[in-house]
Amino acid sequence: MKILVCISHVPDTTSKINFTDDNSKFDTNGVQFVINPNDEFGLTRAMWFKEQQGANVTVVNVGGQETEPTLRKALAIGADAAIRVNMQATDGFSVAKQLANVVKEGGYDLVIAGRESIDYNGSMVPGMVAGLTNANFVNKCIGLTVEGSSVTALREIDGGKETVSTTLPVVIGGQKGLVEESDLRIPNMRGIMMARKKPLTVVEATETTPETTSIKFEKPAAKGAVKLVSPDNLDELINLLHNEAKVI
Amino acid sequence: MSVLVYTESEQGSFKKIALEVASYAKAVANQLGTTVTAVTINTEDTSALANYGVDKVLKVSHDQLSNFNAKGYAAVIKQAAEKEAAKVIIVSSSANSKYLAPLLAIDLNAGYVTNVIEAPESTSPFTVKRNAFTNKAFELTQINTDIKIVSISNNSFGLVENNAQATAEDFSPSIPDLTVTVESVDKATDKVSIADAEIVVSGGRGLKGPENWGMIEELADVLGAATACSKPVSDLGWRPHAEHVGQTGKPVASNLYIAIGISGAIQHLAGINASKVKVVINNDADAPFFKAADYGVVGDAFEVVPQLIEKLKAFKAQQ
Ligand SMILES: Cc1cc2nc3c(=O)[nH]c(=O)nc-3n(C[C@H](O)[C@H](O)[C@H](O)COP(=O)(O)OP(=O)(O)OC[C@H]3O[C@@H](n4cnc5c(N)ncnc54)[C@H](O)[C@@H]3O)c2cc1C
Ligand SMILES: Nc1ncnc2c1ncn2[C@@H]1O[C@H](COP(=O)(O)O)[C@@H](O)[C@H]1O
């Protein structure tokens, strides 16, 4: 089985978010970048397939040269090869188009992406890749097995979960649950050394017209001070929630 | 030319988010000087939609669509959009809508924007405000394509009543081969889901252990709320993963979020910040959550919560 894991390179979850250029660009100054958490679960599940079922795992990112350390980290975790499509990712559709080219070119059976990236929160790339490559699609996937070309997946739905069956080729929108938090791997020294020798291929992007354009960013207004209510006066809390906030 | 809206139902009645997306679609239709057409799947009684500005309902009934199927539902909405020559399509942020919308976007060559929180700032160019960076920022985004798909964030627009004379007609689109099959569904029907909830009661590590969740569930019960938890609580196995909220868990955009024994780490706050009103109960006055909250009680959860339950019961009884 050939697996492609889509990796988005995102600010660490503790990052303070700031903007530059008249609030039109994300300020990367001093920001640590990591593998998107949803993709980390997918990558770890891919490693399971590699070790238990003999799969070959390629990771891919659409981005500039600055994303290469993130791809190297994925190689150190155990992926066999990496591809970077050289393009600044600006909108979900353009990214999906580049990824679809990589999928078609490489003939992958299983494409694992994340349900959502924690920076732009688009929640669209995996579905679009599935649409563009005519593959089956399972979103919010929290469990995945493959036997031959049969796929069984567990997915989260609002208020519960469901089991679905489908066939390869399939695109997964993955998240926590694909593997457990405790199964996530931190690259060890040997992995890091080996990663240096693994291929990281840079391919040029094909031209796309962005379907959406980011105009500018804005930070939420600073919050007013909290109103404290004494634990001995909870009727006051109920009163505030009922009459002031009007939420109960 | 009308604005098309996909209105979701469950067991024959519309979900609240369906009425919210209809309200939003009406606002867009007003801006564009056009009407609203809703597409519904396997819903017999569609009369509720007229109260929220829907002018026309396309009713689709099909056995093959009795379980949600992203490809099948996307195909239905696509054909409805073509029939109505719709240029703007509105969907919710439910798991189902966010599953089908990217497929629909590819099928229609439509630009697609998620997490939208307000009516369009302008319709030419078509510009909308959305949540980005897990609620740490807003982003103004322009959609450049002829057909546009907008997914709106739950509880962001609210319900707006607009009486219309909705006409309903049966619509029979063709259904493609459905290659993803639902084998079984495991859903608690007696519980409010986090995605649908107007109120969420959430517990953290301050509650010490799973045996203490009785009071959290009781508080949620009194309020008709969903229960949620912080990440360590689900990692420790005290509560199911499905209750984990935050940047790496489920997003929460409720009207009221009550955090009990949760410190307010940045990753937790990011995921729940879209909630309108936040209440914190924590025995440490320096817990960071107090800086992000609207109302707070500095006190021991084991004393405050049982009292709050009793007082709320009395309050509800009076209502
Ligand atoms: C990559 C990454 C992603 C993450 N994603 C998430 C996420 O999505 N969601 C999330 O929640 N976390 C996330 N975290 C974890 C986050 O950083 C915090 O560790 C976590 O939110 C803390 O959970 P907590 O508030 O329940 O526990 P603690 O931080 O241990 O806080 C417990 C609180 O309970 C209070 N308390 C103790 N006893 C009582 C009592 N008797 N009465 C009242 N209050 C009491 C304490 O004062 C304290 O404030 C993430 C972390 C990382 C590194
Ligand atoms: N620039 C990118 N390069 C590679 N994969 C990406 C990129 N952007 C998004 N993805 C994948 O798509 C998923 C969902 O992203 P999004 O649709 O942006 O929320 C991510 O978790 C990644 O798996």
XYZ file of C-alpha atoms and ligand atoms in Angstrom:
643
model
C 0.000 0.000 0.000
C 1.249 3.470 -0.879
C 0.296 6.077 1.690
C 0.537 9.828 1.346
C 0.290 11.858 4.541
C -0.479 15.558 4.049
C 1.330 17.672 6.572
C 0.450 21.224 7.261
C 3.072 23.356 8.963
C 1.348 25.405 11.650
C 2.202 27.665 14.584
C 2.688 25.794 17.838
C -0.513 25.759 19.906
C 0.945 28.163 22.492
C 1.844 30.805 19.881
C 0.645 34.358 20.239
C -0.985 35.344 16.993
C 0.080 38.657 15.437
C -0.151 40.207 11.992
C 2.043 42.452 9.842
C 1.735 44.442 6.620
C -1.298 46.376 7.721
C -2.843 43.245 9.267
C -2.808 41.396 5.979
C -0.193 38.748 6.837
C 0.448 36.366 9.690
C 3.544 37.461 11.594
C 5.865 34.464 11.786
C 8.387 36.337 13.905
C 9.357 34.273 16.936
C 6.747 31.632 16.130
C 7.621 27.946 16.519
C 6.139 25.769 13.812
C 4.985 22.211 14.293
C 3.247 19.418 12.412
C -0.481 20.169 12.550
C -1.758 18.082 15.507
C -4.423 16.322 13.414
C -1.720 15.334 10.909
C 0.480 13.962 13.672
C -2.244 11.453 14.526
C -2.517 10.544 10.836
C 1.233 10.162 10.440
C 1.407 7.869 13.450
C -1.403 5.723 12.047
C 0.517 5.578 8.752
C 3.582 4.312 10.661
C 1.386 1.567 12.094
C 0.400 0.492 8.572
C 4.044 0.568 7.542
C 5.160 -1.580 10.453
C 2.220 -3.990 10.572
C 1.243 -4.261 6.905
C 4.309 -3.192 4.970
C 3.116 0.142 3.624
C 5.313 2.794 2.068
C 4.775 6.272 3.540
C 5.416 9.597 1.821
C 4.726 12.937 3.488
C 3.868 16.068 1.538
C 3.580 19.746 2.218
C 2.612 22.610 -0.036
C 4.734 25.506 1.114
C 7.944 27.465 0.927
C 11.395 26.305 1.936
C 10.689 27.270 5.544
C 8.471 24.191 5.943
C 11.310 21.721 5.304
C 12.230 21.280 8.999
C 8.645 20.167 9.606
C 8.918 17.609 6.786
C 12.277 16.441 8.165
C 10.612 15.912 11.496
C 8.020 13.694 9.808
C 10.873 11.751 8.171
C 12.556 11.389 11.557
C 9.320 9.962 12.948
C 9.595 7.312 10.245
C 8.144 8.389 6.881
C 10.131 7.017 3.920
C 10.173 10.069 1.675
C 9.001 13.660 1.579
C 7.719 15.950 -1.133
C 7.467 19.708 -0.938
C 5.378 21.455 -3.544
C 6.999 24.835 -3.843
C 4.240 27.385 -3.388
C 3.126 29.737 -0.650
C -0.132 28.223 0.539
C -2.756 30.943 0.447
C -6.105 29.246 -0.018
C -7.404 25.733 0.574
C -8.404 25.148 -3.018
C -4.959 25.908 -4.479
C -3.342 23.641 -1.891
C -5.813 20.850 -2.646
C -5.085 21.188 -6.346
C -1.332 20.772 -5.800
C -1.902 17.828 -3.484
C -4.221 16.216 -6.038
C -1.423 16.465 -8.625
C 0.943 14.698 -6.233
C -1.659 11.988 -5.558
C -2.258 11.362 -9.268
C 1.442 11.385 -10.068
C 2.339 8.958 -7.278
C -0.708 6.680 -7.488
C -1.315 6.595 -3.738
C -3.927 4.195 -2.374
C -4.478 5.939 0.932
C -4.214 9.675 1.499
C -4.295 10.791 5.110
C -4.858 14.479 5.840
C -6.162 16.211 8.930
C -9.754 17.164 9.612
C -8.617 20.756 9.981
C -5.426 22.751 10.232
C -5.181 24.790 13.408
C -3.990 27.963 11.658
C -6.490 28.840 8.952
C -9.041 26.252 10.124
C -10.237 25.722 6.578
C -11.559 22.153 7.028
C -11.607 21.723 3.296
C -8.359 20.359 1.902
C -8.996 16.594 2.384
C -12.511 16.721 0.908
C -11.299 18.773 -2.019
C -8.424 16.352 -2.688
C -10.940 13.491 -2.657
C -13.192 15.393 -5.057
C -10.317 16.260 -7.392
C -8.931 12.710 -7.490
C -12.279 10.888 -7.514
C -11.372 8.974 -4.392
C -13.664 7.933 -1.576
C -13.654 10.262 1.396
C -14.097 9.727 5.119
C -14.011 12.824 7.309
C -13.449 13.130 11.067
C -11.934 9.698 11.042
C -11.125 8.221 14.477
C -10.316 4.650 13.506
C -9.037 3.060 10.303
C -8.247 -0.446 9.080
C -7.419 -1.638 5.572
C -7.611 -5.270 4.380
C -6.691 -5.671 0.722
C -8.695 -2.901 -0.880
C -11.460 -2.873 1.754
C -11.469 -0.016 4.194
C -13.335 0.135 7.486
C -13.368 3.455 9.269
C -14.853 4.827 12.425
C -15.880 8.457 12.196
C -17.126 11.029 14.603
C -20.586 12.447 14.010
C -22.378 15.110 16.033
C -23.363 13.333 19.220
C -21.709 9.987 18.528
C -19.822 7.926 16.016
C -20.468 5.636 13.088
C -18.689 2.838 11.304
C -18.418 3.084 7.533
C -16.995 0.788 4.900
C -15.494 1.767 1.583
C -12.671 0.842 -0.766
C -9.298 2.200 -1.793
C -8.361 4.707 -3.043
C -9.574 6.746 -0.107
C -8.820 10.139 1.430
C -9.083 10.478 5.201
C -9.739 13.637 7.216
C -8.116 12.418 10.424
C -7.938 13.512 14.033
C -7.163 12.282 17.543
C -8.487 8.751 17.885
C -6.779 7.480 14.723
C -4.149 6.687 17.324
C -4.041 7.627 20.964
C -2.129 10.586 22.287
C 0.239 8.191 24.079
C 1.138 6.530 20.760
C 2.494 9.740 19.240
C 6.211 9.529 18.629
C 8.961 11.961 19.390
C 11.834 11.624 16.900
C 14.859 9.923 18.461
C 18.504 10.484 17.572
C 18.626 7.554 15.174
C 15.465 8.745 13.424
C 16.906 12.235 13.069
C 20.155 10.876 11.599
C 18.281 8.647 9.160
C 15.982 11.482 8.153
C 18.958 13.415 6.794
C 19.551 10.705 4.202
C 15.941 10.261 3.160
C 14.782 11.933 -0.049
C 13.029 15.294 0.180
C 11.933 16.130 -3.333
C 10.912 19.641 -4.270
C 8.431 19.912 -7.110
C 7.241 23.123 -8.703
C 3.591 24.068 -8.317
C 1.241 24.128 -11.262
C -0.614 27.337 -11.824
C -3.951 27.775 -10.070
C -6.296 30.695 -9.638
C -7.137 31.154 -5.979
C -10.843 30.828 -5.384
C -10.679 32.841 -2.203
C -8.390 35.649 -1.093
C -7.516 36.618 2.433
C -7.961 40.383 2.761
C -7.070 41.161 6.341
C -6.997 39.949 9.909
C -8.305 41.414 13.086
C -7.797 40.416 16.695
C -10.796 40.028 18.975
C -11.445 43.033 21.190
C -9.863 42.805 24.615
C -12.194 41.295 27.118
C -13.713 43.365 29.950
C -12.878 42.299 33.495
C -14.601 39.231 34.886
C -17.516 39.837 37.263
C -16.856 37.834 40.388
C -19.722 36.431 42.387
C -19.244 35.193 45.937
C -19.751 31.447 46.430
C -22.200 32.385 49.172
C -24.352 34.353 46.773
C -25.048 32.043 43.866
C -28.522 33.507 43.421
C -26.701 36.557 42.115
C -24.961 34.406 39.484
C -28.305 33.030 38.341
C -29.715 36.539 38.280
C -26.810 37.798 36.128
C -27.050 34.895 33.716
C -30.789 35.340 33.410
C -31.239 39.112 33.377
C -27.919 40.502 32.201
C -26.397 37.873 29.909
C -29.814 36.392 29.015
C -28.397 32.931 28.481
C -30.553 30.928 30.892
C -30.626 33.262 -8.854
C -32.005 32.563 -5.388
C -29.776 31.867 -2.393
C -29.755 28.139 -1.694
C -29.608 26.814 1.838
C -29.205 23.239 2.984
C -31.478 22.697 5.983
C -30.643 19.681 8.113
C -33.163 17.707 10.068
C -33.081 14.853 12.470
C -35.907 12.365 12.834
C -38.158 14.513 10.706
C -37.717 17.871 12.400
C -35.330 20.663 11.590
C -32.263 21.135 13.727
C -31.809 24.559 15.256
C -28.818 25.155 12.989
C -31.111 24.634 9.993
C -33.189 27.598 11.123
C -30.022 29.576 11.757
C -28.636 28.950 8.261
C -32.050 29.845 6.829
C -31.950 33.132 8.770
C -28.491 33.811 7.398
C -29.539 32.926 3.853
C -32.392 35.414 4.159
C -29.961 38.171 5.129
C -27.802 37.379 2.089
C -30.875 37.236 -0.164
C -31.914 40.676 1.080
C -28.485 42.045 0.251
C -28.680 40.538 -3.226
C -32.344 41.395 -3.802
C -33.376 37.792 -4.313
C -35.237 34.920 -2.639
C -34.264 31.929 -0.496
C -34.664 28.317 -1.589
C -34.087 25.552 0.932
C -33.214 21.980 0.080
C -34.258 19.341 2.603
C -33.663 15.622 2.585
C -36.216 13.163 3.958
C -38.181 15.755 5.929
C -41.952 15.545 5.625
C -43.088 18.707 7.388
C -41.147 21.730 6.155
C -43.518 24.442 7.415
C -41.097 25.700 10.104
C -38.802 27.107 7.421
C -41.269 29.780 6.339
C -40.837 31.536 9.687
C -37.172 32.085 8.910
C -37.504 33.643 5.497
C -37.508 30.644 3.171
C -39.566 31.291 0.013
C -39.358 27.893 -1.586
C -38.525 24.400 -0.390
C -37.167 21.621 -2.563
C -38.108 18.391 -0.823
C -36.001 15.382 -1.591
C -37.096 11.949 -0.385
C -34.962 8.955 -1.083
C -34.373 5.664 0.723
C -30.746 5.656 -0.310
C -30.296 8.903 1.589
C -31.716 7.693 4.888
C -28.205 7.597 6.319
C -26.117 10.678 5.751
C -23.773 10.236 2.807
C -21.486 13.113 1.871
C -21.228 12.266 -1.808
C -24.953 11.589 -2.172
C -26.014 14.695 -0.292
C -23.493 16.854 -2.172
C -24.941 15.558 -5.456
C -28.455 16.513 -4.336
C -27.423 20.024 -3.338
C -25.478 20.464 -6.560
C -28.506 19.589 -8.662
C -30.701 21.873 -6.565
C -28.199 24.699 -7.074
C -28.255 24.122 -10.825
C -32.032 24.005 -10.928
C -32.275 27.309 -9.038
C -29.238 28.837 -10.792
C -28.053 29.625 -7.268
C -24.874 31.646 -6.927
C -24.661 31.511 -3.160
C -25.075 28.332 -1.110
C -25.268 28.399 2.677
C -24.543 25.428 4.942
C -24.011 25.021 8.690
C -20.919 23.923 10.613
C -22.333 20.519 11.525
C -20.118 17.490 10.999
C -22.308 16.542 8.034
C -22.253 19.940 6.342
C -18.498 20.266 6.726
C -18.135 16.763 5.291
C -20.149 17.407 2.151
C -19.253 21.043 1.405
C -15.691 20.523 0.071
C -17.037 17.881 -2.332
C -19.770 20.272 -3.419
C -17.192 23.029 -3.906
C -15.201 20.846 -6.298
C -18.330 19.740 -8.165
C -19.466 23.337 -8.680
C -16.062 25.031 -9.050
C -17.185 27.152 -6.150
C -15.057 29.088 -3.681
C -15.774 27.829 -0.182
C -15.302 29.615 3.143
C -15.853 28.091 6.611
C -16.443 29.456 10.144
C -18.232 32.552 8.884
C -19.669 34.626 11.725
C -21.505 37.568 10.151
C -23.609 38.472 7.143
C -21.357 39.383 4.183
C -19.548 42.673 4.584
C -20.162 43.226 0.881
C -21.608 41.078 -1.882
C -19.553 42.551 -4.718
C -16.831 41.598 -4.166
C -18.274 38.903 -1.935
C -16.501 39.368 1.385
C -17.150 37.569 4.656
C -15.696 37.610 8.151
C -14.621 34.290 9.633
C -12.898 32.841 12.652
C -9.297 31.767 12.049
C -6.343 30.670 14.161
C -8.768 28.711 16.355
C -10.643 31.817 17.469
C -7.491 33.815 18.140
C -8.270 36.098 15.177
C -10.885 37.070 12.618
C -10.117 36.958 8.930
C -11.832 38.904 6.203
C -11.970 36.687 3.115
C -13.102 37.423 -0.384
C -14.646 34.731 -2.592
C -13.625 35.210 -6.204
C -15.702 32.589 -7.985
C -19.092 32.897 -9.651
C -20.658 30.360 -7.258
C -19.914 30.749 -3.560
C -20.347 28.352 -0.646
C -20.441 29.703 2.888
C -20.428 27.562 6.029
C -21.499 29.561 9.045
C -20.287 29.017 12.577
C -22.967 27.648 14.934
C -24.755 30.211 17.122
C -22.927 33.085 15.439
C -25.839 34.584 13.527
C -28.746 33.413 15.652
C -32.340 32.848 14.628
C -34.076 35.728 12.880
C -37.775 35.426 12.241
C -38.941 36.546 8.810
C -42.345 35.429 7.702
C -42.417 34.182 4.160
C -44.951 32.189 2.155
C -42.888 29.112 1.553
C -44.015 26.918 -1.284
C -42.833 23.336 -1.239
C -42.202 21.098 -4.196
C -40.862 17.602 -4.579
C -37.481 17.378 -6.179
C -35.999 14.144 -7.523
C -32.323 14.520 -8.311
C -30.307 11.563 -9.484
C -28.211 9.816 -6.848
C -24.691 8.713 -7.778
C -23.154 5.395 -6.749
C -22.625 5.708 -3.023
C -19.284 4.112 -2.361
C -19.025 4.851 1.344
C -21.574 2.801 3.299
C -22.683 3.313 6.868
C -22.485 -0.017 8.697
C -23.595 1.104 12.149
C -24.338 4.255 14.088
C -23.617 4.692 17.760
C -25.324 7.791 19.008
C -26.681 8.712 22.407
C -30.132 10.040 21.638
C -30.874 11.155 25.188
C -27.914 13.503 25.412
C -27.376 16.974 23.992
C -24.350 16.955 21.665
C -21.640 19.583 22.050
C -22.165 20.690 18.460
C -25.883 21.370 18.939
C -25.747 22.678 22.490
C -26.637 26.202 23.515
C -25.110 25.582 26.924
C -22.026 23.474 27.644
C -20.924 22.405 31.129
C -17.282 21.423 31.128
C -15.080 19.842 33.796
C -11.317 19.784 34.230
C -8.670 18.054 36.251
C -9.766 20.066 39.281
C -12.598 17.565 39.679
C -10.054 14.972 40.825
C -11.577 11.844 39.284
C -14.311 10.338 37.109
C -16.373 9.435 40.179
C -17.069 13.141 40.678
C -18.770 13.716 37.340
C -22.236 13.078 38.731
C -22.612 16.733 39.687
C -21.398 17.874 36.262
C -24.021 15.721 34.570
C -26.690 16.885 36.963
C -25.845 20.534 36.355
C -25.952 19.883 32.608
C -29.292 18.152 33.012
C -30.860 21.054 34.855
C -29.680 23.453 32.137
C -30.407 21.194 29.163
C -26.703 21.422 28.430
C -24.074 19.169 26.865
C -21.138 17.943 28.941
C -17.531 18.502 27.904
C -14.067 18.238 29.440
C -10.488 19.448 29.164
C -7.902 17.406 27.299
C -6.127 15.836 30.296
C -9.475 14.589 31.563
C -10.059 12.641 28.356
C -6.402 11.568 28.132
C -6.688 10.134 31.645
C -9.752 8.212 30.518
C -12.047 9.929 33.035
C -14.345 10.960 30.201
C -14.750 9.828 26.560
C -12.583 11.459 23.871
C -15.688 12.855 22.241
C -16.029 15.265 25.169
C -12.531 16.753 24.776
C -12.884 20.390 23.762
C -10.240 22.926 22.809
C -7.817 23.646 20.029
C -7.091 19.972 19.428
C -10.531 18.739 20.475
C -14.028 19.775 19.551
C -14.690 23.445 19.014
C -17.377 25.005 21.194
C -19.481 27.953 20.072
C -22.271 27.855 22.622
C -24.198 30.743 24.131
C -23.010 29.778 27.609
C -19.892 27.830 28.584
C -19.428 26.862 32.226
C -15.890 25.746 33.109
C -15.442 23.910 36.386
C -11.976 23.080 37.694
C -10.328 24.062 34.412
C -7.257 26.291 34.585
C -7.734 28.028 31.229
C -4.651 27.013 29.239
C -4.238 28.766 25.900
C -5.093 25.585 23.963
C -8.265 25.128 25.947
C -9.365 28.747 25.591
C -8.698 28.821 21.854
C -11.245 26.107 21.257
C -14.024 27.531 23.412
C -13.547 31.262 22.918
C -16.253 31.466 20.299
C -18.773 30.891 23.099
C -20.642 34.058 23.940
C -20.711 33.977 27.734
C -18.164 32.167 29.868
C -18.520 31.287 33.551
C -15.624 29.919 35.580
C -15.742 28.063 38.861
C -12.248 27.539 40.248
C -10.732 27.628 43.739
C -7.627 29.446 42.550
C -8.303 33.155 42.039
C -5.168 33.329 39.874
C -6.311 30.682 37.382
C -5.824 32.182 33.892
C -9.407 31.337 32.955
C -10.668 34.266 35.050
C -9.054 36.630 32.544
C -11.070 35.125 29.713
C -14.365 34.773 31.566
C -17.413 36.999 31.914
C -18.501 35.691 35.301
C -16.510 33.849 37.898
C -16.862 32.166 41.250
C -13.695 31.670 43.273
C -14.551 28.624 45.312
C -14.385 24.900 45.763
C -16.318 23.150 42.995
C -17.431 20.461 45.418
C -19.256 23.087 47.444
C -20.310 25.507 44.701
C -21.685 23.105 42.107
C -24.161 21.208 44.332
C -25.509 24.507 45.636
C -25.758 25.927 42.153
C -27.736 22.858 41.065
C -30.253 23.318 43.895
C -30.634 27.027 43.205
C -31.048 26.448 39.482
C -33.697 23.828 40.132
C -35.604 26.353 42.229
C -35.133 29.005 39.547
C -36.340 26.669 36.791
C -39.351 25.661 38.861
C -40.393 29.310 39.045
C -40.060 29.919 35.316
C -0.316 20.513 21.592
C -1.259 20.699 22.747
C -2.615 20.734 22.489
C -3.529 20.883 23.541
N -4.867 20.930 23.247
C -5.748 21.070 24.285
C -7.154 21.122 24.031
O -7.610 21.018 22.884
N -7.991 21.242 25.083
C -7.540 21.334 26.372
O -8.370 21.437 27.291
N -6.226 21.300 26.628
C -5.317 21.170 25.629
N -3.990 21.090 25.923
C -3.581 21.005 27.345
C -3.515 22.340 28.031
O -2.247 22.919 27.819
C -3.727 22.165 29.555
O -2.753 21.265 30.046
C -5.102 21.635 29.925
O -6.112 22.397 29.303
C -5.291 21.693 31.430
O -6.467 21.025 31.795
P -7.213 21.370 33.142
O -7.505 22.825 33.174
O -8.346 20.419 33.263
O -6.160 20.942 34.260
P -5.207 21.821 35.163
O -4.395 22.756 34.384
O -4.538 20.852 36.059
O -6.205 22.720 36.011
C -7.053 22.264 37.009
C -7.710 23.486 37.621
O -8.653 23.050 38.587
C -8.606 23.921 39.680
N -9.089 23.187 40.856
C -8.457 22.239 41.587
N -9.258 21.799 42.586
C -10.404 22.482 42.490
C -11.610 22.498 43.236
N -11.787 21.691 44.286
N -12.587 23.353 42.872
C -12.438 24.175 41.797
N -11.316 24.193 41.062
C -10.313 23.376 41.391
C -7.163 24.341 39.794
O -7.068 25.589 40.458
C -6.753 24.438 38.327
O -6.937 25.743 37.822
C -3.062 20.975 24.880
C -1.684 20.960 25.126
C -0.792 20.820 24.088
C 0.675 20.817 24.409
N -0.117 23.519 2.780
C -0.457 22.237 3.012
N 0.361 21.231 2.679
C 0.022 19.931 2.904
N -1.120 19.563 3.485
C -1.987 20.525 3.838
C -1.704 21.902 3.636
N -2.758 22.618 4.102
C -3.645 21.723 4.581
N -3.183 20.458 4.427
C -3.834 19.194 4.856
O -5.236 19.395 4.946
C -5.692 19.263 6.284
C -6.834 20.212 6.556
O -6.418 21.531 6.330
P -7.421 22.745 6.131
O -8.402 22.369 5.094
O -6.549 23.879 5.761
O -8.078 22.935 7.482
C -4.451 19.466 7.129
O -4.584 18.813 8.389
C -3.384 18.817 6.245
O -3.417 17.405 6.352
